[in-house]
Amino acid sequence: MKPISGSPVLTVSSAPHIHCGRTIKGTSLEMLLALLPAAAFAIWHSNILAFRVLALSCVVAVITEAICLHLMKREIESDNYTALLCGLMFGFLMSPCSPWWLITAGSSFSIILGKMVFGGLGGGPLCAPLVGWAICKVSWPELMDFDMTMLGSELTYPLSQLKNFGPETLSQYPLKSLLLGFQLGGSGAAQSGAILLGGLYLLSRKIIRPDIPFAFIAGVALTAATFYAISPLDYASPIYHLLCGSTLFGAFFLATDSSSSPVGHIPMIAYGFTAGILVIIIRVYGVYPDGVPFAILLANLASPLFEKIRPTPFGGITNIHLQR
């Protein structure tokens, strides 16, 4: 068996063993490649502002992980690109006008509290970029408000418009413009069309399984359709909920985080579907316009419960047998 680069060597004495050929470094590179179109669109819309946020977040994440590993007297694993990926995903959630110290603090928290305190790679029970985002959102809410930080932009934040003025305001957002990223939001997360392209790439390369993203999208669409069917004048149609904010980014890149999501087929579907439902519940009843980050964090916490949903093994004893 070929040891994973940067991880402790596992000595295996018995054979045969089959290696799929996939490595953590290769998977991280594939995900970084899938995020490139959204990063390019973000820089196209916000120029140097988005580039500054994404680059600073990546650099801080890599340096923070190296410092933590040095203090823990472990081998530096920066060459597996997982810290770079975490930093880029955190930058995708932040406004292009975020101050440098906020990006530095949030990216550092993502690595330290979302990853390293749990032992490092693969040990975090929560999606690491969302840990840093949640700390920034709770600690500095005014600086995490897209409308407040981007007053000079000609674009607006559709989910905030929906929250404050109702669904009739969404008529100013053609679906084509939403797909092309003409909306305020996270630097890369708001680039819906590019994110969708990257997500389909990951599916085609089998980097992620379709269970979680499709269940997540189904949860968002069905819950939004239910509210829309009850009162179209009070609630937005499902297509706007899918294309506005960070819905697609959450479905393909955040909810599929391997260390914080279930591994079984049915648990994956239940996990993704629950997170999708929570997105609409938070958007409709909560105070946050975009409920994707908090919905995924809540679903992360429930992952151990979803993992208990397993088929009975052949010949196993079920409750029905015990009742006889």
Coordinates of C-alpha atoms in Angstrom, one line a residue:
M1 CA 0.0 0.0 0.0
K2 CA 1.4 3.4 -0.9
P3 CA 1.6 5.7 2.1
I4 CA -0.3 9.0 1.9
S5 CA 2.1 11.9 1.5
G6 CA 2.7 13.7 4.8
S7 CA 0.9 11.2 7.0
P8 CA 2.4 8.7 9.4
V9 CA 3.5 5.5 7.5
L10 CA 1.2 2.6 8.1
T11 CA 3.0 -0.7 7.8
V12 CA 0.9 -3.5 6.4
S13 CA 2.1 -7.0 6.6
S14 CA -0.6 -9.0 4.9
A15 CA -1.6 -8.9 1.2
P16 CA -3.3 -8.4 -1.1
H17 CA -4.3 -4.7 -1.0
I18 CA -5.6 -2.5 -3.7
H19 CA -4.8 1.2 -3.9
C20 CA -7.2 3.3 -5.9
G21 CA -4.4 5.7 -6.9
R22 CA -6.1 8.7 -5.4
T23 CA -4.2 10.8 -2.9
I24 CA -5.1 13.7 -0.6
K25 CA -2.8 16.0 -2.6
G26 CA -4.5 15.0 -5.9
T27 CA -8.0 15.4 -4.5
S28 CA -7.1 18.9 -3.1
L29 CA -5.7 19.9 -6.5
E30 CA -8.8 18.7 -8.3
M31 CA -11.0 20.8 -5.9
L32 CA -8.7 23.8 -6.3
L33 CA -9.1 23.4 -10.1
A34 CA -12.8 23.2 -9.7
L35 CA -12.8 26.5 -7.8
L36 CA -10.7 28.4 -10.3
P37 CA -13.7 29.5 -12.6
A38 CA -15.5 31.0 -9.6
A39 CA -12.3 32.7 -8.5
A40 CA -11.8 34.1 -12.0
F41 CA -15.3 35.4 -12.1
A42 CA -14.9 37.0 -8.6
I43 CA -11.8 38.8 -9.8
W44 CA -13.6 39.9 -13.0
H45 CA -16.4 41.4 -10.9
S46 CA -14.3 43.0 -8.1
N47 CA -10.9 43.2 -9.6
I48 CA -8.1 43.6 -7.0
L49 CA -10.5 43.5 -4.1
A50 CA -11.4 39.9 -4.6
F51 CA -7.9 38.9 -5.5
R52 CA -6.6 40.5 -2.3
V53 CA -9.1 38.6 -0.1
L54 CA -8.6 35.2 -1.8
A55 CA -4.8 35.5 -1.9
L56 CA -4.5 36.7 1.7
S57 CA -6.8 34.0 3.0
C58 CA -4.8 31.3 1.3
V59 CA -1.4 32.6 2.5
V60 CA -2.6 33.0 6.1
A61 CA -4.1 29.5 6.1
V62 CA -0.9 27.8 4.9
I63 CA 1.3 29.8 7.3
T64 CA -1.0 29.1 10.2
E65 CA -1.1 25.4 9.6
A66 CA 2.7 25.3 9.2
I67 CA 3.1 27.1 12.6
C68 CA 0.7 24.8 14.3
L69 CA 2.4 21.7 12.9
H70 CA 5.8 23.1 14.0
L71 CA 4.5 23.7 17.5
M72 CA 3.1 20.2 17.6
K73 CA 6.4 18.8 16.4
R74 CA 4.9 17.2 13.4
E75 CA 6.0 17.1 9.8
I76 CA 4.9 20.2 7.8
E77 CA 2.1 19.1 5.4
S78 CA 1.7 22.2 3.3
D79 CA 2.5 20.3 0.2
N80 CA -0.8 18.4 0.3
Y81 CA -2.7 21.7 -0.4
T82 CA -5.4 21.1 2.1
A83 CA -4.6 24.3 4.0
L84 CA -4.6 26.2 0.7
L85 CA -8.0 24.8 -0.1
C86 CA -9.4 25.7 3.3
G87 CA -8.1 29.2 3.0
L88 CA -9.5 29.6 -0.5
M89 CA -12.9 28.3 0.6
F90 CA -13.0 30.7 3.5
G91 CA -12.1 33.6 1.2
F92 CA -15.0 32.6 -1.0
L93 CA -17.4 33.3 1.9
M94 CA -16.0 36.8 2.6
S95 CA -16.9 40.1 1.1
P96 CA -14.3 41.5 -1.4
C97 CA -14.2 44.6 0.8
S98 CA -13.4 42.8 4.0
P99 CA -10.5 44.4 6.0
W100 CA -7.2 42.5 6.0
W101 CA -7.2 41.8 9.7
L102 CA -10.7 40.2 9.5
I103 CA -9.5 37.9 6.7
T104 CA -6.4 37.1 8.7
A105 CA -8.3 36.3 11.9
G106 CA -11.0 34.3 10.1
S107 CA -8.6 32.2 8.1
S108 CA -6.4 31.5 11.2
F109 CA -9.5 30.5 13.2
S110 CA -10.5 28.1 10.4
I111 CA -7.2 26.3 10.6
I112 CA -6.6 26.4 14.3
L113 CA -10.2 25.8 15.7
G114 CA -11.6 24.0 12.7
K115 CA -8.8 21.6 12.0
M116 CA -5.7 21.6 14.2
V117 CA -7.3 21.4 17.6
F118 CA -8.9 18.1 16.5
G119 CA -5.6 16.6 15.5
G120 CA -5.3 17.9 12.0
L121 CA -6.3 16.6 8.6
G122 CA -9.5 14.5 8.7
G123 CA -10.2 15.0 12.4
G124 CA -12.5 18.1 12.4
P125 CA -16.2 17.4 13.1
L126 CA -17.1 20.7 11.4
C127 CA -16.3 22.1 8.0
A128 CA -13.2 24.1 8.8
P129 CA -13.8 27.2 6.7
L130 CA -17.3 27.6 8.2
V131 CA -15.8 27.6 11.7
G132 CA -13.8 30.7 10.9
W133 CA -16.7 32.3 9.1
A134 CA -19.1 31.7 12.1
I135 CA -16.6 33.3 14.5
C136 CA -16.3 36.3 12.3
K137 CA -20.1 36.5 11.7
V138 CA -20.8 36.4 15.5
S139 CA -17.9 38.7 16.5
W140 CA -18.1 41.4 13.8
P141 CA -21.6 41.2 12.3
E142 CA -21.4 44.7 10.8
L143 CA -18.2 43.8 8.8
M144 CA -19.8 40.6 7.6
D145 CA -22.8 42.5 6.1
F146 CA -22.4 42.6 2.3
D147 CA -24.7 45.6 2.0
M148 CA -22.7 47.6 4.6
T149 CA -19.2 46.7 3.3
M150 CA -20.0 47.2 -0.4
L151 CA -21.9 50.5 -0.4
G152 CA -20.0 51.7 -3.4
S153 CA -21.0 48.8 -5.6
E154 CA -23.8 49.0 -8.2
L155 CA -24.9 45.5 -7.3
T156 CA -27.1 44.6 -4.4
Y157 CA -27.5 41.5 -2.2
P158 CA -30.6 39.7 -3.4
L159 CA -31.2 37.7 -0.2
S160 CA -31.1 40.9 1.9
Q161 CA -33.5 42.5 -0.6
L162 CA -35.8 39.4 -0.2
K163 CA -35.6 39.5 3.6
N164 CA -36.3 43.2 3.9
F165 CA -38.6 44.0 1.0
G166 CA -40.2 40.7 -0.1
P167 CA -40.0 38.5 -3.2
E168 CA -41.2 41.2 -5.6
T169 CA -37.8 42.8 -5.4
L170 CA -36.3 39.7 -7.0
S171 CA -37.7 40.7 -10.4
Q172 CA -34.7 43.0 -10.8
Y173 CA -32.4 39.9 -10.9
P174 CA -32.6 38.0 -14.2
L175 CA -31.6 34.4 -13.9
K176 CA -28.8 34.9 -16.4
S177 CA -27.3 37.7 -14.4
L178 CA -27.4 35.5 -11.2
L179 CA -25.6 32.7 -13.0
L180 CA -22.9 35.2 -14.2
G181 CA -22.5 36.4 -10.6
F182 CA -24.0 39.9 -10.9
Q183 CA -25.0 40.0 -7.2
L184 CA -23.4 40.9 -4.0
G185 CA -22.2 38.1 -1.8
G186 CA -19.2 36.1 -0.9
S187 CA -16.2 36.8 -3.1
G188 CA -16.5 33.4 -4.9
A189 CA -19.6 31.9 -3.4
A190 CA -21.9 34.3 -5.3
Q191 CA -20.6 33.2 -8.7
S192 CA -23.4 30.6 -9.1
G193 CA -22.7 29.6 -12.7
A194 CA -19.0 29.1 -12.2
I195 CA -19.6 27.2 -8.9
L196 CA -22.1 24.9 -10.7
L197 CA -19.5 24.3 -13.4
G198 CA -16.9 23.4 -10.8
G199 CA -19.4 21.1 -9.0
L200 CA -20.2 19.2 -12.1
Y201 CA -16.5 18.8 -12.8
L202 CA -16.0 17.3 -9.4
L203 CA -18.9 14.9 -10.0
S204 CA -17.5 13.9 -13.4
R205 CA -14.1 13.2 -11.9
K206 CA -15.8 11.3 -9.0
I207 CA -14.0 13.5 -6.5
I208 CA -17.3 13.9 -4.6
R209 CA -20.3 11.6 -4.7
P210 CA -23.7 13.0 -5.9
D211 CA -25.6 11.9 -2.8
I212 CA -24.9 15.0 -0.7
P213 CA -25.1 17.8 -3.3
F214 CA -28.2 16.5 -5.0
A215 CA -29.9 15.8 -1.7
F216 CA -28.9 19.3 -0.5
I217 CA -30.3 20.9 -3.6
A218 CA -33.5 18.8 -3.4
G219 CA -34.0 19.9 0.2
V220 CA -33.6 23.5 -0.7
A221 CA -35.9 23.2 -3.8
L222 CA -38.7 21.2 -2.2
T223 CA -38.8 23.3 1.0
A224 CA -38.8 26.5 -1.0
A225 CA -41.4 25.1 -3.4
T226 CA -43.7 24.3 -0.4
F227 CA -43.5 27.9 1.0
Y228 CA -43.9 29.3 -2.5
A229 CA -47.0 27.1 -3.1
I230 CA -48.5 28.3 0.2
S231 CA -48.1 32.0 -0.7
P232 CA -46.2 33.2 -3.8
L233 CA -46.6 36.8 -2.7
D234 CA -44.7 36.2 0.5
Y235 CA -42.0 33.7 -0.5
A236 CA -39.5 33.4 -3.3
S237 CA -39.5 30.7 -5.9
P238 CA -37.1 27.8 -5.6
I239 CA -34.9 28.9 -8.5
Y240 CA -34.0 32.1 -6.7
H241 CA -33.1 30.3 -3.5
L242 CA -30.8 28.0 -5.6
L243 CA -29.1 30.8 -7.5
C244 CA -28.8 33.5 -4.8
G245 CA -26.2 33.5 -2.1
S246 CA -24.0 30.6 -1.4
T247 CA -26.5 27.7 -2.0
L248 CA -24.6 26.0 -4.8
F249 CA -21.2 26.6 -3.1
G250 CA -22.6 25.0 0.0
A251 CA -24.0 22.0 -1.9
F252 CA -20.9 21.1 -3.9
F253 CA -18.0 22.3 -1.8
L254 CA -19.0 22.9 1.9
A255 CA -21.5 20.1 2.7
T256 CA -19.3 17.5 1.0
D257 CA -16.4 18.1 3.3
S258 CA -15.1 14.6 3.9
S259 CA -14.2 14.9 7.6
S260 CA -17.5 16.4 8.7
S261 CA -20.1 14.5 6.6
P262 CA -21.4 11.0 6.7
V263 CA -19.9 8.2 4.6
G264 CA -22.9 5.9 4.1
H265 CA -25.3 6.2 1.1
I266 CA -28.5 6.8 3.1
P267 CA -26.8 8.9 5.8
M268 CA -25.4 11.1 3.1
I269 CA -28.8 11.7 1.6
A270 CA -30.4 12.3 5.0
Y271 CA -27.6 14.7 5.9
G272 CA -27.7 16.7 2.6
F273 CA -31.5 16.8 2.6
T274 CA -31.7 18.0 6.2
A275 CA -29.1 20.7 5.5
G276 CA -31.1 21.9 2.5
I277 CA -34.3 22.1 4.5
L278 CA -32.5 24.1 7.2
V279 CA -31.3 26.6 4.6
I280 CA -34.8 27.7 3.8
I281 CA -36.0 27.5 7.4
I282 CA -33.2 29.9 8.4
R283 CA -33.8 32.2 5.4
V284 CA -37.6 32.4 6.1
Y285 CA -37.6 32.5 9.9
G286 CA -34.1 33.4 11.0
V287 CA -32.3 36.8 11.1
Y288 CA -29.6 35.8 8.6
P289 CA -30.4 36.3 4.9
D290 CA -28.3 33.4 3.8
G291 CA -28.7 30.4 6.0
V292 CA -26.3 28.1 4.1
P293 CA -23.2 28.3 6.5
F294 CA -25.3 27.8 9.7
A295 CA -27.4 25.1 8.1
I296 CA -24.3 23.1 7.2
L297 CA -22.7 23.6 10.6
L298 CA -25.9 22.2 12.2
A299 CA -26.0 19.3 9.8
N300 CA -22.3 18.6 10.7
L301 CA -23.2 18.4 14.4
A302 CA -25.9 15.8 13.5
S303 CA -23.6 13.7 11.3
P304 CA -23.0 11.1 14.1
L305 CA -26.7 10.6 14.3
F306 CA -27.1 10.2 10.5
E307 CA -24.3 7.6 10.6
K308 CA -26.4 5.4 12.7
I309 CA -28.8 4.9 9.8
R310 CA -27.4 1.7 8.5
P311 CA -29.0 -1.4 6.9
T312 CA -29.3 -4.4 9.1
P313 CA -26.5 -6.9 8.3
F314 CA -27.5 -10.1 6.6
G315 CA -28.6 -12.5 9.4
G316 CA -28.5 -9.8 12.0
I317 CA -31.1 -9.4 14.9
T318 CA -33.7 -6.7 14.5
N319 CA -36.3 -5.3 16.8
I320 CA -38.9 -7.3 15.0
H321 CA -37.0 -10.5 15.8
L322 CA -36.7 -9.5 19.5
Q323 CA -40.5 -8.9 19.7
R324 CA -41.3 -12.4 18.5

